[in-house]
Amino acid sequence: MTSRANPDAPARPRLRRHRGRRAWRLLTDAGHEVVFTAEHGGQPPQADPLLLTGVLFGQLGAEPEPARFYRQLTEAAEYRAPIAWADLEPALFDGLVLPGGHAPGMRQYLGSPVLREKVAEFWALDRPVGAICHGVLVLARAQDQGTGRSLLAGRRTTCLPKYMERTAYFLTAWRRGRYYRTYPAYVQDEVVASGAAFERGPVELSRRGTATDDTPAFVVRDGNYVSARWPGDAYLFARTFAELLKPS
């Protein structure tokens, strides 16, 4: 699979993980070919239905635009035929995006030793990598092939901040239990423990960046690595990652 964004450049496929509706839409519109992966391949993954219908009385779910993007995504041929993690050949790809998500169902993705090994192989190529929200945990848990330390040791990054994760949990625990607590430890605490230089960003609980306004959004770029906190940063995150894919 190849990218059509720059026909004069050497053709290599683009790699993304299996979630991240806005990033998929923006990268596809920019002419990049997106390849999806899933644990076993073949069958497309499914979004958490609560995020489509609303976590609490129809609220705290996907807004109309990302919900529309998700419907488009599920119809895309590349989404319906993901590659298995074990079958990935990292050197064939130009960029890697690790989307986020929460709840115990994410542990399949966040805790996979097979995926971490593939991510570490890609990281060693020094090509663009993006991670948002819980997706940063994959990098925090993966080990650098040379040093044996976390891939994020000494690197600037953000992730889902503790105040966001705690607020969502406290607001919904009476109804949804530990739905917003994927692990006993907060994402931020594990990322900090990896040796990363964590950056929280401005406090924000409601406003989200849009296609035309990045004011509420926050991302951290460190070389070929870009990270973001939550869906409210998705547009800025996707645009920043797309910039990293442009030939220098």
CSV table of C-alpha atoms in Angstrom, one decimal:
chain,number,residue,atom,x,y,z
A,1,MET,CA,0.0,0.0,0.0
A,2,THR,CA,1.3,3.4,-0.9
A,3,SER,CA,0.7,7.1,-0.3
A,4,ARG,CA,-0.5,9.3,-3.2
A,5,ALA,CA,0.3,12.5,-1.4
A,6,ASN,CA,3.7,13.0,-3.2
A,7,PRO,CA,4.1,11.0,-6.4
A,8,ASP,CA,7.7,12.0,-6.7
A,9,ALA,CA,8.7,10.6,-3.3
A,10,PRO,CA,9.7,7.0,-2.6
A,11,ALA,CA,6.4,5.1,-2.0
A,12,ARG,CA,6.0,3.4,1.4
A,13,PRO,CA,2.7,2.6,3.2
A,14,ARG,CA,1.3,4.6,6.0
A,15,LEU,CA,0.5,2.9,9.4
A,16,ARG,CA,-2.1,3.7,11.9
A,17,ARG,CA,-3.6,1.9,14.8
A,18,HIS,CA,-7.3,0.9,14.8
A,19,ARG,CA,-9.0,4.0,16.2
A,20,GLY,CA,-8.9,7.8,15.8
A,21,ARG,CA,-11.6,9.0,13.5
A,22,ARG,CA,-10.5,12.6,12.9
A,23,ALA,CA,-6.9,11.5,12.2
A,24,TRP,CA,-8.1,9.0,9.7
A,25,ARG,CA,-10.3,11.6,8.0
A,26,LEU,CA,-7.6,14.3,7.8
A,27,LEU,CA,-4.8,12.0,6.7
A,28,THR,CA,-7.0,10.4,4.0
A,29,ASP,CA,-8.2,13.8,2.8
A,30,ALA,CA,-4.5,14.9,2.6
A,31,GLY,CA,-3.8,12.0,0.2
A,32,HIS,CA,-2.2,9.5,2.6
A,33,GLU,CA,-3.1,5.8,2.4
A,34,VAL,CA,-4.0,4.6,5.9
A,35,VAL,CA,-3.5,1.0,7.0
A,36,PHE,CA,-5.3,-0.3,10.1
A,37,THR,CA,-4.2,-3.1,12.4
A,38,ALA,CA,-6.0,-5.2,15.0
A,39,GLU,CA,-4.9,-8.0,17.3
A,40,HIS,CA,-5.7,-10.9,15.0
A,41,GLY,CA,-6.4,-9.0,11.7
A,42,GLY,CA,-9.1,-9.8,9.2
A,43,GLN,CA,-12.1,-8.4,11.2
A,44,PRO,CA,-12.5,-4.7,11.9
A,45,PRO,CA,-12.6,-3.6,15.5
A,46,GLN,CA,-15.7,-1.9,16.9
A,47,ALA,CA,-16.1,1.3,18.9
A,48,ASP,CA,-17.4,1.3,22.4
A,49,PRO,CA,-21.2,1.6,21.9
A,50,LEU,CA,-21.5,3.9,24.9
A,51,LEU,CA,-19.3,6.5,23.2
A,52,LEU,CA,-21.7,6.6,20.4
A,53,THR,CA,-24.9,6.7,22.4
A,54,GLY,CA,-23.7,8.6,25.5
A,55,VAL,CA,-22.0,7.3,28.6
A,56,LEU,CA,-24.5,9.0,31.0
A,57,PHE,CA,-28.1,9.8,30.0
A,58,GLY,CA,-27.1,10.4,26.4
A,59,GLN,CA,-24.2,12.7,27.4
A,60,LEU,CA,-20.4,12.3,27.4
A,61,GLY,CA,-20.5,10.5,24.1
A,62,ALA,CA,-19.3,11.3,20.6
A,63,GLU,CA,-20.4,14.6,19.2
A,64,PRO,CA,-22.2,14.6,15.8
A,65,GLU,CA,-19.1,15.2,13.7
A,66,PRO,CA,-16.9,12.4,15.0
A,67,ALA,CA,-19.9,10.1,15.1
A,68,ARG,CA,-20.4,10.8,11.3
A,69,PHE,CA,-16.7,10.2,10.7
A,70,TYR,CA,-17.0,6.9,12.5
A,71,ARG,CA,-19.8,5.8,10.2
A,72,GLN,CA,-17.7,6.7,7.2
A,73,LEU,CA,-14.7,4.9,8.8
A,74,THR,CA,-16.7,1.6,9.2
A,75,GLU,CA,-17.4,1.6,5.5
A,76,ALA,CA,-13.8,2.2,4.4
A,77,ALA,CA,-12.2,-0.9,2.8
A,78,GLU,CA,-8.9,-0.3,4.7
A,79,TYR,CA,-10.7,-0.4,8.1
A,80,ARG,CA,-12.6,-3.6,7.2
A,81,ALA,CA,-9.4,-5.5,6.5
A,82,PRO,CA,-6.9,-4.7,9.3
A,83,ILE,CA,-3.5,-6.4,9.5
A,84,ALA,CA,-2.7,-8.5,12.5
A,85,TRP,CA,-0.2,-7.1,14.9
A,86,ALA,CA,2.1,-10.1,14.5
A,87,ASP,CA,2.2,-9.7,10.7
A,88,LEU,CA,3.3,-6.0,10.7
A,89,GLU,CA,6.6,-5.2,9.1
A,90,PRO,CA,7.5,-1.8,10.6
A,91,ALA,CA,10.1,-0.8,8.0
A,92,LEU,CA,7.4,-0.7,5.3
A,93,PHE,CA,5.6,2.2,6.9
A,94,ASP,CA,6.2,5.9,7.0
A,95,GLY,CA,4.3,6.8,10.2
A,96,LEU,CA,2.6,5.3,13.2
A,97,VAL,CA,-0.4,6.7,15.2
A,98,LEU,CA,-1.5,5.1,18.5
A,99,PRO,CA,-5.0,6.3,19.3
A,100,GLY,CA,-6.5,6.2,22.8
A,101,GLY,CA,-9.6,5.1,24.5
A,102,HIS,CA,-10.5,3.9,28.0
A,103,ALA,CA,-12.3,1.2,30.0
A,104,PRO,CA,-11.1,-2.4,30.6
A,105,GLY,CA,-11.7,-3.3,26.9
A,106,MET,CA,-8.6,-1.3,26.0
A,107,ARG,CA,-6.3,-3.6,27.9
A,108,GLN,CA,-6.1,-5.9,24.8
A,109,TYR,CA,-4.4,-3.1,22.9
A,110,LEU,CA,-2.5,-1.3,25.7
A,111,GLY,CA,-1.1,-4.4,27.2
A,112,SER,CA,0.0,-6.4,24.2
A,113,PRO,CA,3.7,-7.5,24.2
A,114,VAL,CA,3.4,-8.3,20.5
A,115,LEU,CA,2.3,-4.8,19.7
A,116,ARG,CA,4.9,-3.2,22.0
A,117,GLU,CA,7.7,-5.1,20.2
A,118,LYS,CA,6.4,-3.9,16.8
A,119,VAL,CA,6.1,-0.3,18.1
A,120,ALA,CA,9.7,-0.4,19.4
A,121,GLU,CA,10.9,-1.6,16.0
A,122,PHE,CA,9.2,1.3,14.4
A,123,TRP,CA,10.4,3.8,16.9
A,124,ALA,CA,14.0,2.8,16.2
A,125,LEU,CA,13.5,3.9,12.6
A,126,ASP,CA,13.1,7.5,13.7
A,127,ARG,CA,10.0,8.1,11.6
A,128,PRO,CA,6.9,10.0,12.7
A,129,VAL,CA,5.0,8.6,15.7
A,130,GLY,CA,1.8,10.1,17.2
A,131,ALA,CA,0.0,9.0,20.3
A,132,ILE,CA,-3.1,10.5,22.0
A,133,CYS,CA,-4.7,9.9,25.4
A,134,HIS,CA,-4.2,6.3,26.6
A,135,GLY,CA,-2.3,5.5,23.4
A,136,VAL,CA,0.8,7.1,25.1
A,137,LEU,CA,0.9,4.1,27.4
A,138,VAL,CA,1.9,1.8,24.6
A,139,LEU,CA,5.1,3.9,24.1
A,140,ALA,CA,5.6,4.2,27.9
A,141,ARG,CA,5.5,0.4,28.2
A,142,ALA,CA,7.6,-0.4,25.2
A,143,GLN,CA,11.4,-0.7,25.6
A,144,ASP,CA,14.0,0.9,23.5
A,145,GLN,CA,16.0,-1.7,21.6
A,146,GLY,CA,19.3,-0.2,22.5
A,147,THR,CA,18.9,0.9,26.1
A,148,GLY,CA,16.2,-1.3,27.5
A,149,ARG,CA,14.5,1.7,28.9
A,150,SER,CA,11.0,3.0,28.1
A,151,LEU,CA,10.7,4.6,24.6
A,152,LEU,CA,9.6,7.7,26.4
A,153,ALA,CA,12.5,8.0,28.9
A,154,GLY,CA,13.8,11.5,28.6
A,155,ARG,CA,11.2,12.5,25.9
A,156,ARG,CA,8.7,15.3,26.2
A,157,THR,CA,5.1,14.1,26.1
A,158,THR,CA,1.6,14.7,27.2
A,159,CYS,CA,-1.2,12.1,27.7
A,160,LEU,CA,-4.5,12.0,29.4
A,161,PRO,CA,-3.9,14.2,32.4
A,162,LYS,CA,-4.8,12.9,35.9
A,163,TYR,CA,-7.3,15.7,36.5
A,164,MET,CA,-9.3,14.7,33.4
A,165,GLU,CA,-9.3,11.0,34.2
A,166,ARG,CA,-10.2,11.6,37.8
A,167,THR,CA,-13.0,14.0,37.0
A,168,ALA,CA,-14.6,11.6,34.4
A,169,TYR,CA,-14.4,8.8,37.0
A,170,PHE,CA,-16.0,10.7,39.8
A,171,LEU,CA,-18.8,12.1,37.7
A,172,THR,CA,-19.8,8.6,36.4
A,173,ALA,CA,-18.7,6.0,39.0
A,174,TRP,CA,-22.2,5.9,40.6
A,175,ARG,CA,-23.6,4.7,37.3
A,176,ARG,CA,-20.7,3.2,35.4
A,177,GLY,CA,-18.4,2.0,38.1
A,178,ARG,CA,-14.8,1.9,37.0
A,179,TYR,CA,-15.7,2.6,33.3
A,180,TYR,CA,-13.3,5.6,33.2
A,181,ARG,CA,-10.5,3.8,35.1
A,182,THR,CA,-8.8,1.4,32.7
A,183,TYR,CA,-6.1,0.6,35.3
A,184,PRO,CA,-5.7,1.2,39.0
A,185,ALA,CA,-2.9,3.7,38.2
A,186,TYR,CA,-3.7,6.9,36.4
A,187,VAL,CA,-2.3,7.2,32.8
A,188,GLN,CA,-0.3,10.3,33.8
A,189,ASP,CA,1.3,8.5,36.8
A,190,GLU,CA,2.5,5.6,34.6
A,191,VAL,CA,3.8,7.9,31.9
A,192,VAL,CA,5.8,9.9,34.5
A,193,ALA,CA,7.1,6.7,36.0
A,194,SER,CA,8.5,5.7,32.6
A,195,GLY,CA,11.0,8.6,32.8
A,196,ALA,CA,9.2,10.9,30.4
A,197,ALA,CA,9.1,14.7,30.7
A,198,PHE,CA,5.4,15.0,31.1
A,199,GLU,CA,3.6,18.3,30.1
A,200,ARG,CA,0.0,18.7,31.4
A,201,GLY,CA,-1.1,21.6,29.3
A,202,PRO,CA,-3.8,24.2,30.2
A,203,VAL,CA,-6.6,22.9,32.4
A,204,GLU,CA,-9.6,22.2,30.1
A,205,LEU,CA,-12.7,20.0,30.7
A,206,SER,CA,-15.3,21.1,28.2
A,207,ARG,CA,-14.0,23.1,25.2
A,208,ARG,CA,-12.6,21.2,22.2
A,209,GLY,CA,-10.6,22.2,19.3
A,210,THR,CA,-12.3,22.2,15.9
A,211,ALA,CA,-11.4,22.2,12.3
A,212,THR,CA,-11.0,25.9,12.4
A,213,ASP,CA,-10.1,26.7,16.0
A,214,ASP,CA,-7.2,25.2,17.9
A,215,THR,CA,-7.5,27.6,20.9
A,216,PRO,CA,-8.6,24.9,23.5
A,217,ALA,CA,-6.3,22.3,22.0
A,218,PHE,CA,-2.8,21.2,23.2
A,219,VAL,CA,-0.2,18.9,21.8
A,220,VAL,CA,3.5,18.3,22.5
A,221,ARG,CA,6.0,17.8,19.7
A,222,ASP,CA,9.4,16.4,20.4
A,223,GLY,CA,11.3,15.7,17.2
A,224,ASN,CA,9.4,13.1,15.2
A,225,TYR,CA,7.0,12.4,18.1
A,226,VAL,CA,3.7,14.2,18.7
A,227,SER,CA,1.3,13.5,21.6
A,228,ALA,CA,-2.0,14.8,22.7
A,229,ARG,CA,-4.3,14.5,25.8
A,230,TRP,CA,-7.9,13.7,24.7
A,231,PRO,CA,-10.4,14.0,21.8
A,232,GLY,CA,-10.5,17.8,22.3
A,233,ASP,CA,-7.0,17.9,20.8
A,234,ALA,CA,-7.7,15.6,17.9
A,235,TYR,CA,-7.7,18.1,15.1
A,236,LEU,CA,-4.5,19.8,16.2
A,237,PHE,CA,-2.9,16.4,16.8
A,238,ALA,CA,-3.9,15.1,13.3
A,239,ARG,CA,-2.6,18.3,11.6
A,240,THR,CA,0.7,18.2,13.5
A,241,PHE,CA,1.2,14.5,12.6
A,242,ALA,CA,0.4,15.2,9.0
A,243,GLU,CA,3.1,17.9,9.0
A,244,LEU,CA,5.6,15.3,10.2
A,245,LEU,CA,4.8,13.1,7.2
A,246,LYS,CA,5.7,15.8,4.7
A,247,PRO,CA,9.1,15.2,3.0
A,248,SER,CA,11.8,17.5,4.4
